[in-house]
Amino acid sequence: MAMLETKQLSFTYPDQKQPALDNVSLSVEPGEFVILCGQSGSGKSTLLRLIKREIAPHGKKEGDLFYKGQPLEKTPPLKVSKKIGFVFQDPENQIVMDQVFDELIFGMQNIGMETDEMRKRIAEITHFFGIHHLLKKETHVLSGGQMQMINLASILLMEPEILLLDEPTAHLDPIAAKDFLHIVGRMNREFGMTVIMVEHRLEDVLSFADRLIVLEEGRILKDGPVRQVINQLSDEKNHTFSYLPAPVQLYFHYSTNKQVEEIPLTIREGKKWVQQLNVRLREIPKKSVSRKQTIYSLENVDFRYEKRGDNILKACHLSVQEGEWLAIVGANGTGKSTLLKVMAGILRPQRGWVKVNGKMLRGTIPEIGYVPQNPKLLFSSDTIYEELSNQIPINNRDKGRKKLTELITFFNLESLLNRHPYDISGGEMQKVAIASVLLSSPKILLLDEPTRGLDPTAKRELGTLLKKLQEQNMTIVTITHDIEYAASFADRCAMMFQGAITVQSPTEEFFKGNHFYTTMINRMTRGSNVPEVITVEEAKEKWDLEEE
Amino acid sequence: MDYGFRNYHPLTNFIYYIFTFLLIMLSQHPFFLFFTAIFMIFLNYLLDRGRQLRRWGKFVITLIFLFIIITPLINHRGSIILFYVLDKPITFEAILQGVINALTLFSVVALFFTFSFVINGEKLLFLFSKYFPNWALLTMLSVRFVPLFKRRLEEIRRVQQTKGDAHERSIKRRLKHGLLLIQILLTWSLEDGIQTADSMAARGYGLRKRSRYIRYKIEKKDMVLIILMSYFTGISIWGWFLGDNILTIFPILEPYFLQGREWFFFTNFIFLIGLPLLIEGKDAFKWLCWKRNN
Amino acid sequence: MGFGGRMKKGKIEMLAIFFLLTCLLLLFTLFFHHHYMLTSVVFLTLTFIPFFIRFEKKNGSGRELVVLAILAAVASVSRIPFASIPSVQPMTFVIIMTGAVFGIESGFVVGALSAIVSNFFLYQGPWTVWQMYAWGLVGILAGLLKQTFFIETAIGRVIFGIVTGFLFSWIMNIWVVLTMVQNFSIEQVLVFYASSFPFDLSHALSNAFFLLVFAKRWISILTRFQKKYGLLE
């Protein structure tokens, strides 16, 4: 009997003509690990929420949902509440309690469990997760990854049979994301838990999953075993191609003899396949790199938040050339965000200096535009149009208005102008935030983690837009966890470690010089018989396949 | 901190504070209050080495002197006139009254310092969650948001700086700017709060009555202490009823040194106030013995 | 919150309770001359119980609970940006806005809760109870005057802001007088009130200023939110 089944399920939000879900029929067997993917607005979150009855959206629903052969509506509420668990995207917002321990028992208290039973289950889960050291902490001191672990643990304590996860790693750094997915994979393998996960970061989950479902405009586009579905997405012209992990993309581009079982889901499989290739390096005329002027320079910068606190930045040196795109990468807690705030003039260093165009930076200046990690904290108006027009500098109204019209076209914001800044998608929010910062005509744009939580299409769009800005001689500095993104777009990369920049070099050199902190394609091609590359694009540019 | 007074059930601790607060308010006698104040200083030192007390020391001492000085300046009742200030008599009784007020103030403040060491928020909520589970949950939720909001507010402040208006000097501008930050915080947090609410619903909130996680159990030692405290308090209230716990100042000052029966009530009173000190001392002594034998 | 058709009845009920209790407080203070502190503590506890129980008995949704918690937490951190300006803090303003949009009971709950929460990180003591009472009362008043002259018009808001500003400060002064000063005379009380007047005035004026400048915006933010999520209506 299927664990979960939907039959001709359709759903339309109030005041919307287009249905969010259109005739979705699928059946999930016990113990299956299913990945749902698709663009934002494809209905994947709606589907997931409809399965979790307590948080189902309001609107018009047609069709049926079955849990173990029984209509979901008729299953007792307490039972479904226990048996279907849900992990949300934002690690921090899901937390309800001040203390980790209280957070863990929250769900169990809701279903009226006795103290002794709660104690027993907590003891078990603590061992399984290895979270003894967190039990006595307050929730707000945890890192994003730890928070998400606690959220998962709190749900597992209710002993669910089905685990629903809505982009659970979108806000985590790559290491924390891997740890999290690993635990979910273990729950599936070792306990046979049924898992349905919405996820964009396919590279880390494909090897765990049994089945991949692609949604588009509320319909099921593809549904089947992972490799088969991937094989069906192999058409490069289709936008769904960008969902595939880089090794898979490389495989489809170069494999002469495509075989479903051979599609590389892990680096190991990729390496094996790459060995079969016979590649000659194409001669590419070296691009003449014109020495540009240094626009930013940081010398010996120290910064700490508290008088007696640790230095977050320690003797940090960095220089940025005019018109380049610099990506600052590095793990969480290495001081990346602090560095960007120092560069924006928001924080003043205790030691050392920051120079912009040869002038000392003291406080914020109009030449520098800063976009924070969470664009929400920029917004204070009811509509996007109002939000943007409030940002027009007072001294030059006419020019500002002209600029506003240009930016609206550039970022394609026409249809959003009357919406509330909170009612749009993450990618759109990011664009509005950048547009509002650009209104004061900065020369340098500082972006803190701009791709966090965006789907691959939105990421690509943002990247292309920023590239266009760069062509207009904008200097761009981004902080990012997303190595693949940095590798595809940035001109230069810098690695942050313990409050200082350890390496900074042109992107290609940077990743080829790293052993662990590098792109998948680089890990796959390094030390193999094919020329080392870091992205699919680079391979396309440099590789010539020799027929055997 | 699993020893001493704090190792008792929160209810036991709570009862101590209610009784002590009550008795401080009732026993308006400098002799009683002086010893209370001393005991409170000791207790503060035992529980957090007096750090809190020292931090607020200047403020508290200023207040005490203000009371001692201001009371006789306003209050001119009493028969023992010491001297005149601006043709107004300064009486011994009024000074005494000032001292009593100052000692009361000090004792109450010092008592509630120790209150927050002994009964932290979590214990307080545990106590109230029995009768007011909804309120307790609401409080916990709200408390959980505070550190998050502080951080958000700081982020908002820093980022809004980049939009200018940061170095406004006029009060009006500062007020406007400050409240704008709060407004952004409000909008942002309300929107994100929906996710918190969904996360509660997803874990079955509201389906049935929540159970309570019983972290503390009333043990025999708690019962013993509660009975002791009730006994001391009962006797003290009787003493108050007889007027032995109070120094009558107006209209006629009674002898301010303790006499006869008053000693009995004083001893009884001091036992109640000093219970936590006794317990802390006992546990420290036990630890010493254990260490020596190892 | 959740008044709906019972709005009128709820309002009258609350008013009656409050009126009765305020009379009781005055009577107590007049007749039981000596043990002001004791009577007032007993009295405050008694006042709270009906309100407390009313909220306790409700089966509010998670969303309602979260919104109330957020409002109280926002109120508690709202004094941070004003730390450098003495006795200016917008807590009273946040509580008034809550009452003015979500009604009497939410106003009371957020008022009382803000007091608990803002003391949570400092020191709990008898003053917490007094603050709960004072801010709870402010919330109730705002809820009562919801959509009337006092909230809708600029002059009304200024008056309301000044009155509630002083109301809060004066209630808190009562607690100080009752606790710290034994055998007090009217002059003493007056001197005390006079000495705190500049602070109380500054609180009242800033409160009125916030209401004058920001009330409309805040009401629209809260109302949008209330509609979007169908809350506390």
mmCIF file of N, CA and C in Angstrom, chain A residues 49 52 54-55 77-78 81 86 88 90 92-98 101-103 105-113 115 118-119 139-140 154-155 158 305 341 346-347 364 370 372 374 376-380 387 391 420 422, chain B residues 2 122 137 140-141 143-145 147-148 151-152 154-156 158-164 167 180 183-184 187-189 191-193 195-215 217:
data_model
loop_
_atom_site.group_PDB
_atom_site.id
_atom_site.type_symbol
_atom_site.label_atom_id
_atom_site.label_comp_id
_atom_site.label_asym_id
_atom_site.label_seq_id
_atom_site.Cartn_x
_atom_site.Cartn_y
_atom_site.Cartn_z
ATOM 1 N N ARG A 49 2.934 21.425 1.360
ATOM 2 C CA ARG A 49 2.088 21.945 2.434
ATOM 3 C C ARG A 49 0.709 21.306 2.432
ATOM 4 N N LYS A 52 0.888 18.265 4.405
ATOM 5 C CA LYS A 52 0.905 18.530 5.848
ATOM 6 C C LYS A 52 -0.326 19.357 6.185
ATOM 7 N N GLU A 54 -1.951 20.570 8.704
ATOM 8 C CA GLU A 54 -2.029 21.702 9.647
ATOM 9 C C GLU A 54 -1.589 23.015 9.020
ATOM 10 N N ILE A 55 -0.744 22.943 8.011
ATOM 11 C CA ILE A 55 -0.241 24.191 7.442
ATOM 12 C C ILE A 55 -0.671 24.339 5.996
ATOM 13 N N PRO A 77 -6.610 13.949 13.509
ATOM 14 C CA PRO A 77 -5.612 15.020 13.460
ATOM 15 C C PRO A 77 -4.342 14.706 14.264
ATOM 16 N N LEU A 78 -4.534 14.123 15.447
ATOM 17 C CA LEU A 78 -3.374 13.866 16.289
ATOM 18 C C LEU A 78 -2.441 12.867 15.615
ATOM 19 N N SER A 81 -0.610 14.447 12.667
ATOM 20 C CA SER A 81 0.346 15.405 13.197
ATOM 21 C C SER A 81 1.636 14.708 13.606
ATOM 22 N N PHE A 86 7.436 17.902 9.306
ATOM 23 C CA PHE A 86 7.733 18.926 8.302
ATOM 24 C C PHE A 86 8.896 19.800 8.771
ATOM 25 N N PHE A 88 11.062 23.204 7.757
ATOM 26 C CA PHE A 88 10.945 24.379 6.896
ATOM 27 C C PHE A 88 12.308 24.868 6.432
ATOM 28 N N ASP A 90 13.725 28.175 6.605
ATOM 29 C CA ASP A 90 14.516 29.091 7.435
ATOM 30 C C ASP A 90 14.789 28.466 8.797
ATOM 31 N N GLU A 92 16.079 29.653 11.544
ATOM 32 C CA GLU A 92 15.848 30.450 12.743
ATOM 33 C C GLU A 92 14.367 30.690 13.009
ATOM 34 N N ASN A 93 13.612 30.962 11.936
ATOM 35 C CA ASN A 93 12.205 31.288 12.136
ATOM 36 C C ASN A 93 11.360 30.125 12.628
ATOM 37 N N GLN A 94 11.838 28.904 12.430
ATOM 38 C CA GLN A 94 11.036 27.764 12.885
ATOM 39 C C GLN A 94 11.159 27.536 14.363
ATOM 40 N N ILE A 95 12.174 28.143 14.969
ATOM 41 C CA ILE A 95 12.410 27.858 16.380
ATOM 42 C C ILE A 95 11.415 28.613 17.243
ATOM 43 N N VAL A 96 10.821 27.901 18.186
ATOM 44 C CA VAL A 96 9.742 28.473 18.970
ATOM 45 C C VAL A 96 10.225 28.841 20.370
ATOM 46 N N MET A 97 11.210 28.099 20.880
ATOM 47 C CA MET A 97 11.572 28.248 22.279
ATOM 48 C C MET A 97 12.957 28.854 22.436
ATOM 49 N N ASP A 98 13.171 29.339 23.658
ATOM 50 C CA ASP A 98 14.401 30.025 24.002
ATOM 51 C C ASP A 98 15.538 29.024 24.286
ATOM 52 N N PHE A 101 16.558 22.598 24.878
ATOM 53 C CA PHE A 101 15.812 21.483 25.453
ATOM 54 C C PHE A 101 14.306 21.687 25.284
ATOM 55 N N ASP A 102 13.850 22.895 25.564
ATOM 56 C CA ASP A 102 12.412 23.187 25.420
ATOM 57 C C ASP A 102 11.975 23.054 23.977
ATOM 58 N N GLU A 103 12.856 23.429 23.063
ATOM 59 C CA GLU A 103 12.541 23.324 21.645
ATOM 60 C C GLU A 103 12.352 21.852 21.270
ATOM 61 N N ILE A 105 11.421 19.368 23.188
ATOM 62 C CA ILE A 105 10.225 18.725 23.733
ATOM 63 C C ILE A 105 8.938 19.402 23.270
ATOM 64 N N PHE A 106 9.052 20.507 22.540
ATOM 65 C CA PHE A 106 7.856 21.279 22.178
ATOM 66 C C PHE A 106 6.780 20.417 21.510
ATOM 67 N N GLY A 107 7.168 19.675 20.483
ATOM 68 C CA GLY A 107 6.200 18.847 19.760
ATOM 69 C C GLY A 107 5.616 17.758 20.640
ATOM 70 N N MET A 108 6.471 17.146 21.456
ATOM 71 C CA MET A 108 5.995 16.062 22.318
ATOM 72 C C MET A 108 4.997 16.578 23.342
ATOM 73 N N GLN A 109 5.242 17.812 23.822
ATOM 74 C CA GLN A 109 4.286 18.399 24.766
ATOM 75 C C GLN A 109 2.941 18.637 24.079
ATOM 76 N N ASN A 110 3.015 19.053 22.811
ATOM 77 C CA ASN A 110 1.771 19.336 22.095
ATOM 78 C C ASN A 110 0.895 18.105 21.954
ATOM 79 N N ILE A 111 1.529 16.940 21.840
ATOM 80 C CA ILE A 111 0.698 15.748 21.707
ATOM 81 C C ILE A 111 0.481 15.083 23.059
ATOM 82 N N GLY A 112 0.814 15.824 24.116
ATOM 83 C CA GLY A 112 0.429 15.396 25.462
ATOM 84 C C GLY A 112 1.238 14.257 26.043
ATOM 85 N N MET A 113 2.523 14.193 25.725
ATOM 86 C CA MET A 113 3.336 13.081 26.201
ATOM 87 C C MET A 113 3.718 13.259 27.664
ATOM 88 N N THR A 115 6.191 13.067 31.039
ATOM 89 C CA THR A 115 7.577 13.463 31.256
ATOM 90 C C THR A 115 8.581 12.316 31.039
ATOM 91 N N MET A 118 9.126 11.533 27.443
ATOM 92 C CA MET A 118 9.893 12.599 26.798
ATOM 93 C C MET A 118 11.371 12.441 27.112
ATOM 94 N N ARG A 119 11.668 12.181 28.363
ATOM 95 C CA ARG A 119 13.079 12.040 28.774
ATOM 96 C C ARG A 119 13.759 10.921 28.003
ATOM 97 N N THR A 139 18.737 28.764 22.197
ATOM 98 C CA THR A 139 18.645 28.514 20.762
ATOM 99 C C THR A 139 19.296 29.618 19.930
ATOM 100 N N HIS A 140 19.281 30.859 20.431
ATOM 101 C CA HIS A 140 19.765 31.929 19.565
ATOM 102 C C HIS A 140 21.272 31.970 19.408
ATOM 103 N N SER A 154 13.687 17.774 16.704
ATOM 104 C CA SER A 154 12.429 18.035 17.392
ATOM 105 C C SER A 154 11.264 17.344 16.686
ATOM 106 N N ILE A 155 11.355 17.250 15.371
ATOM 107 C CA ILE A 155 10.292 16.589 14.616
ATOM 108 C C ILE A 155 10.434 15.076 14.692
ATOM 109 N N MET A 158 8.848 13.131 17.496
ATOM 110 C CA MET A 158 7.436 12.765 17.447
ATOM 111 C C MET A 158 7.245 11.464 16.667
ATOM 112 N N TYR A 305 33.809 43.470 17.858
ATOM 113 C CA TYR A 305 32.545 44.108 18.225
ATOM 114 C C TYR A 305 32.549 44.600 19.657
ATOM 115 N N LYS A 341 30.995 44.756 5.808
ATOM 116 C CA LYS A 341 30.462 45.938 6.484
ATOM 117 C C LYS A 341 31.551 46.968 6.702
ATOM 118 N N ILE A 346 30.196 50.850 7.186
ATOM 119 C CA ILE A 346 29.195 50.728 8.246
ATOM 120 C C ILE A 346 29.883 50.483 9.581
ATOM 121 N N LEU A 347 30.952 49.710 9.544
ATOM 122 C CA LEU A 347 31.736 49.488 10.750
ATOM 123 C C LEU A 347 33.079 50.168 10.566
ATOM 124 N N THR A 364 29.814 55.920 5.781
ATOM 125 C CA THR A 364 29.263 55.495 4.495
ATOM 126 C C THR A 364 29.312 56.640 3.503
ATOM 127 N N TYR A 370 25.639 49.097 -0.643
ATOM 128 C CA TYR A 370 25.734 47.865 0.142
ATOM 129 C C TYR A 370 24.380 47.172 0.186
ATOM 130 N N PRO A 372 22.497 44.122 2.019
ATOM 131 C CA PRO A 372 22.679 43.152 3.092
ATOM 132 C C PRO A 372 22.163 41.774 2.691
ATOM 133 N N ASN A 374 19.957 39.917 4.105
ATOM 134 C CA ASN A 374 18.511 39.847 4.089
ATOM 135 C C ASN A 374 17.949 41.175 3.602
ATOM 136 N N LYS A 376 15.168 42.295 3.402
ATOM 137 C CA LYS A 376 13.996 42.801 4.119
ATOM 138 C C LYS A 376 14.330 44.003 4.982
ATOM 139 N N LEU A 377 15.556 44.069 5.468
ATOM 140 C CA LEU A 377 15.835 45.157 6.400
ATOM 141 C C LEU A 377 16.051 46.489 5.705
ATOM 142 N N LEU A 378 15.996 46.474 4.371
ATOM 143 C CA LEU A 378 16.065 47.749 3.650
ATOM 144 C C LEU A 378 14.679 48.355 3.475
ATOM 145 N N PHE A 379 13.648 47.510 3.525
ATOM 146 C CA PHE A 379 12.326 47.948 3.104
ATOM 147 C C PHE A 379 11.542 48.606 4.220
ATOM 148 N N SER A 380 10.953 49.764 3.899
ATOM 149 C CA SER A 380 10.094 50.383 4.908
ATOM 150 C C SER A 380 8.801 50.925 4.303
ATOM 151 N N GLU A 387 8.950 52.301 -2.318
ATOM 152 C CA GLU A 387 10.239 51.944 -1.744
ATOM 153 C C GLU A 387 11.372 52.508 -2.592
ATOM 154 N N GLN A 391 14.121 56.222 -2.363
ATOM 155 C CA GLN A 391 15.578 56.141 -2.363
ATOM 156 C C GLN A 391 16.232 57.121 -3.334
ATOM 157 N N HIS A 420 3.581 44.612 -2.439
ATOM 158 C CA HIS A 420 4.268 44.892 -1.172
ATOM 159 C C HIS A 420 5.638 44.211 -1.222
ATOM 160 N N TYR A 422 7.206 42.576 0.714
ATOM 161 C CA TYR A 422 7.286 41.268 1.364
ATOM 162 C C TYR A 422 6.548 40.173 0.601
ATOM 163 N N ASP B 2 24.048 23.154 41.090
ATOM 164 C CA ASP B 2 23.180 22.156 41.709
ATOM 165 C C ASP B 2 23.507 21.985 43.177
ATOM 166 N N GLU B 122 13.482 30.517 33.666
ATOM 167 C CA GLU B 122 12.988 29.179 33.355
ATOM 168 C C GLU B 122 12.218 28.591 34.536
ATOM 169 N N LEU B 137 3.542 29.845 28.069
ATOM 170 C CA LEU B 137 3.996 29.595 26.699
ATOM 171 C C LEU B 137 4.185 30.912 25.959
ATOM 172 N N MET B 140 7.339 32.509 27.074
ATOM 173 C CA MET B 140 8.518 31.843 26.532
ATOM 174 C C MET B 140 8.735 32.243 25.077
ATOM 175 N N LEU B 141 7.654 32.281 24.326
ATOM 176 C CA LEU B 141 7.743 32.670 22.920
ATOM 177 C C LEU B 141 8.338 34.061 22.794
ATOM 178 N N VAL B 143 10.040 35.765 24.978
ATOM 179 C CA VAL B 143 11.416 35.805 25.460
ATOM 180 C C VAL B 143 12.365 35.271 24.392
ATOM 181 N N ARG B 144 11.919 34.254 23.672
ATOM 182 C CA ARG B 144 12.733 33.694 22.612
ATOM 183 C C ARG B 144 12.989 34.738 21.518
ATOM 184 N N PHE B 145 12.011 35.621 21.294
ATOM 185 C CA PHE B 145 12.186 36.598 20.229
ATOM 186 C C PHE B 145 13.148 37.731 20.593
ATOM 187 N N PRO B 147 16.299 38.151 21.969
ATOM 188 C CA PRO B 147 17.667 38.211 21.435
ATOM 189 C C PRO B 147 17.701 38.313 19.917
ATOM 190 N N LEU B 148 16.778 37.612 19.269
ATOM 191 C CA LEU B 148 16.692 37.669 17.810
ATOM 192 C C LEU B 148 16.403 39.084 17.342
ATOM 193 N N ARG B 151 19.310 41.477 17.687
ATOM 194 C CA ARG B 151 20.288 41.332 16.613
ATOM 195 C C ARG B 151 19.751 41.968 15.332
ATOM 196 N N ARG B 152 18.473 41.707 15.038
ATOM 197 C CA ARG B 152 17.884 42.291 13.835
ATOM 198 C C ARG B 152 17.925 43.811 13.888
ATOM 199 N N GLU B 154 19.959 45.721 15.442
ATOM 200 C CA GLU B 154 21.328 46.189 15.232
ATOM 201 C C GLU B 154 21.655 46.169 13.734
ATOM 202 N N GLU B 155 21.262 45.089 13.059
ATOM 203 C CA GLU B 155 21.485 44.988 11.612
ATOM 204 C C GLU B 155 20.759 46.106 10.885
ATOM 205 N N ILE B 156 19.504 46.318 11.255
ATOM 206 C CA ILE B 156 18.706 47.358 10.603
ATOM 207 C C ILE B 156 19.369 48.720 10.812
ATOM 208 N N ARG B 158 22.479 49.441 11.402
ATOM 209 C CA ARG B 158 23.712 49.569 10.626
ATOM 210 C C ARG B 158 23.405 49.826 9.157
ATOM 211 N N VAL B 159 22.428 49.083 8.596
ATOM 212 C CA VAL B 159 22.156 49.208 7.174
ATOM 213 C C VAL B 159 21.449 50.518 6.866
ATOM 214 N N GLN B 160 20.557 50.935 7.750
ATOM 215 C CA GLN B 160 19.860 52.190 7.509
ATOM 216 C C GLN B 160 20.824 53.376 7.553
ATOM 217 N N GLN B 161 21.921 53.191 8.288
ATOM 218 C CA GLN B 161 22.982 54.209 8.294
ATOM 219 C C GLN B 161 23.430 54.544 6.887
ATOM 220 N N THR B 162 23.535 53.492 6.036
ATOM 221 C CA THR B 162 24.043 53.721 4.689
ATOM 222 C C THR B 162 23.095 54.580 3.878
ATOM 223 N N LYS B 163 21.841 54.658 4.358
ATOM 224 C CA LYS B 163 20.879 55.466 3.630
ATOM 225 C C LYS B 163 20.886 56.914 4.104
ATOM 226 N N GLY B 164 21.880 57.301 4.849
ATOM 227 C CA GLY B 164 21.951 58.672 5.343
ATOM 228 C C GLY B 164 21.162 58.827 6.634
ATOM 229 N N HIS B 167 23.582 60.804 11.249
ATOM 230 C CA HIS B 167 24.183 61.693 12.235
ATOM 231 C C HIS B 167 23.277 62.877 12.542
ATOM 232 N N LEU B 180 11.569 54.625 13.195
ATOM 233 C CA LEU B 180 11.559 54.009 11.871
ATOM 234 C C LEU B 180 12.253 52.646 11.924
ATOM 235 N N GLN B 183 9.952 50.262 13.356
ATOM 236 C CA GLN B 183 8.888 49.955 12.398
ATOM 237 C C GLN B 183 9.341 48.887 11.390
ATOM 238 N N ILE B 184 10.581 49.041 10.904
ATOM 239 C CA ILE B 184 11.100 48.028 9.979
ATOM 240 C C ILE B 184 11.190 46.689 10.693
ATOM 241 N N THR B 187 7.631 45.123 10.926
ATOM 242 C CA THR B 187 7.120 44.553 9.685
ATOM 243 C C THR B 187 7.846 43.252 9.350
ATOM 244 N N TRP B 188 9.143 43.324 9.428
ATOM 245 C CA TRP B 188 9.957 42.158 9.119
ATOM 246 C C TRP B 188 9.587 40.987 10.037
ATOM 247 N N SER B 189 9.528 41.275 11.334
ATOM 248 C CA SER B 189 9.322 40.191 12.287
ATOM 249 C C SER B 189 7.919 39.608 12.207
ATOM 250 N N GLU B 191 6.091 39.356 9.515
ATOM 251 C CA GLU B 191 6.060 38.485 8.342
ATOM 252 C C GLU B 191 6.769 37.162 8.629
ATOM 253 N N ASP B 192 7.947 37.244 9.196
ATOM 254 C CA ASP B 192 8.689 36.023 9.482
ATOM 255 C C ASP B 192 8.029 35.187 10.571
ATOM 256 N N GLY B 193 7.286 35.861 11.445
ATOM 257 C CA GLY B 193 6.634 35.165 12.548
ATOM 258 C C GLY B 193 5.638 34.126 12.073
ATOM 259 N N GLN B 195 6.085 32.032 9.856
ATOM 260 C CA GLN B 195 6.809 30.761 9.756
ATOM 261 C C GLN B 195 6.919 30.092 11.120
ATOM 262 N N THR B 196 7.132 30.919 12.159
ATOM 263 C CA THR B 196 7.186 30.360 13.514
ATOM 264 C C THR B 196 5.855 29.711 13.866
ATOM 265 N N ALA B 197 4.778 30.413 13.531
ATOM 266 C CA ALA B 197 3.448 29.876 13.836
ATOM 267 C C ALA B 197 3.204 28.581 13.058
ATOM 268 N N ASP B 198 3.624 28.549 11.802
ATOM 269 C CA ASP B 198 3.458 27.327 11.013
ATOM 270 C C ASP B 198 4.261 26.184 11.610
ATOM 271 N N SER B 199 5.448 26.528 12.078
ATOM 272 C CA SER B 199 6.283 25.495 12.668
ATOM 273 C C SER B 199 5.637 24.944 13.944
ATOM 274 N N MET B 200 4.915 25.801 14.673
ATOM 275 C CA MET B 200 4.175 25.309 15.854
ATOM 276 C C MET B 200 3.059 24.376 15.421
ATOM 277 N N ALA B 201 2.316 24.817 14.393
ATOM 278 C CA ALA B 201 1.184 24.019 13.918
ATOM 279 C C ALA B 201 1.676 22.683 13.379
ATOM 280 N N ALA B 202 2.822 22.711 12.687
ATOM 281 C CA ALA B 202 3.342 21.486 12.099
ATOM 282 C C ALA B 202 3.728 20.480 13.176
ATOM 283 N N ARG B 203 3.978 20.965 14.370
ATOM 284 C CA ARG B 203 4.315 20.041 15.455
ATOM 285 C C ARG B 203 3.117 19.821 16.379
ATOM 286 N N GLY B 204 1.936 20.032 15.812
ATOM 287 C CA GLY B 204 0.726 19.637 16.530
ATOM 288 C C GLY B 204 0.251 20.595 17.604
ATOM 289 N N TYR B 205 0.694 21.862 17.555
ATOM 290 C CA TYR B 205 0.219 22.794 18.569
ATOM 291 C C TYR B 205 -1.289 23.026 18.424
ATOM 292 N N GLY B 206 -1.990 23.051 19.544
ATOM 293 C CA GLY B 206 -3.406 23.383 19.537
ATOM 294 C C GLY B 206 -4.323 22.200 19.305
ATOM 295 N N LEU B 207 -3.759 21.004 19.127
ATOM 296 C CA LEU B 207 -4.634 19.851 18.893
ATOM 297 C C LEU B 207 -5.254 19.353 20.191
ATOM 298 N N ARG B 208 -4.508 19.440 21.245
ATOM 299 C CA ARG B 208 -5.032 19.021 22.538
ATOM 300 C C ARG B 208 -4.283 19.781 23.626
ATOM 301 N N LYS B 209 -4.638 19.476 24.857
ATOM 302 C CA LYS B 209 -3.979 20.166 25.964
ATOM 303 C C LYS B 209 -2.513 19.750 26.007
ATOM 304 N N ARG B 210 -1.633 20.732 26.099
ATOM 305 C CA ARG B 210 -0.213 20.416 26.154
ATOM 306 C C ARG B 210 0.132 19.752 27.471
ATOM 307 N N SER B 211 1.083 18.829 27.418
ATOM 308 C CA SER B 211 1.520 18.247 28.677
ATOM 309 C C SER B 211 2.659 19.103 29.220
ATOM 310 N N ARG B 212 2.986 18.841 30.467
ATOM 311 C CA ARG B 212 3.984 19.663 31.112
ATOM 312 C C ARG B 212 5.193 18.792 31.384
ATOM 313 N N TYR B 213 6.352 19.312 31.072
ATOM 314 C CA TYR B 213 7.556 18.558 31.361
ATOM 315 C C TYR B 213 7.968 18.857 32.788
ATOM 316 N N ILE B 214 7.939 17.830 33.629
ATOM 317 C CA ILE B 214 8.215 18.089 35.043
ATOM 318 C C ILE B 214 9.695 17.938 35.318
ATOM 319 N N ARG B 215 10.320 19.085 35.447
ATOM 320 C CA ARG B 215 11.760 19.125 35.593
ATOM 321 C C ARG B 215 12.140 19.005 37.067
ATOM 322 N N LYS B 217 11.006 18.018 41.117
ATOM 323 C CA LYS B 217 10.035 17.317 41.962
ATOM 324 C C LYS B 217 10.203 17.795 43.387
#
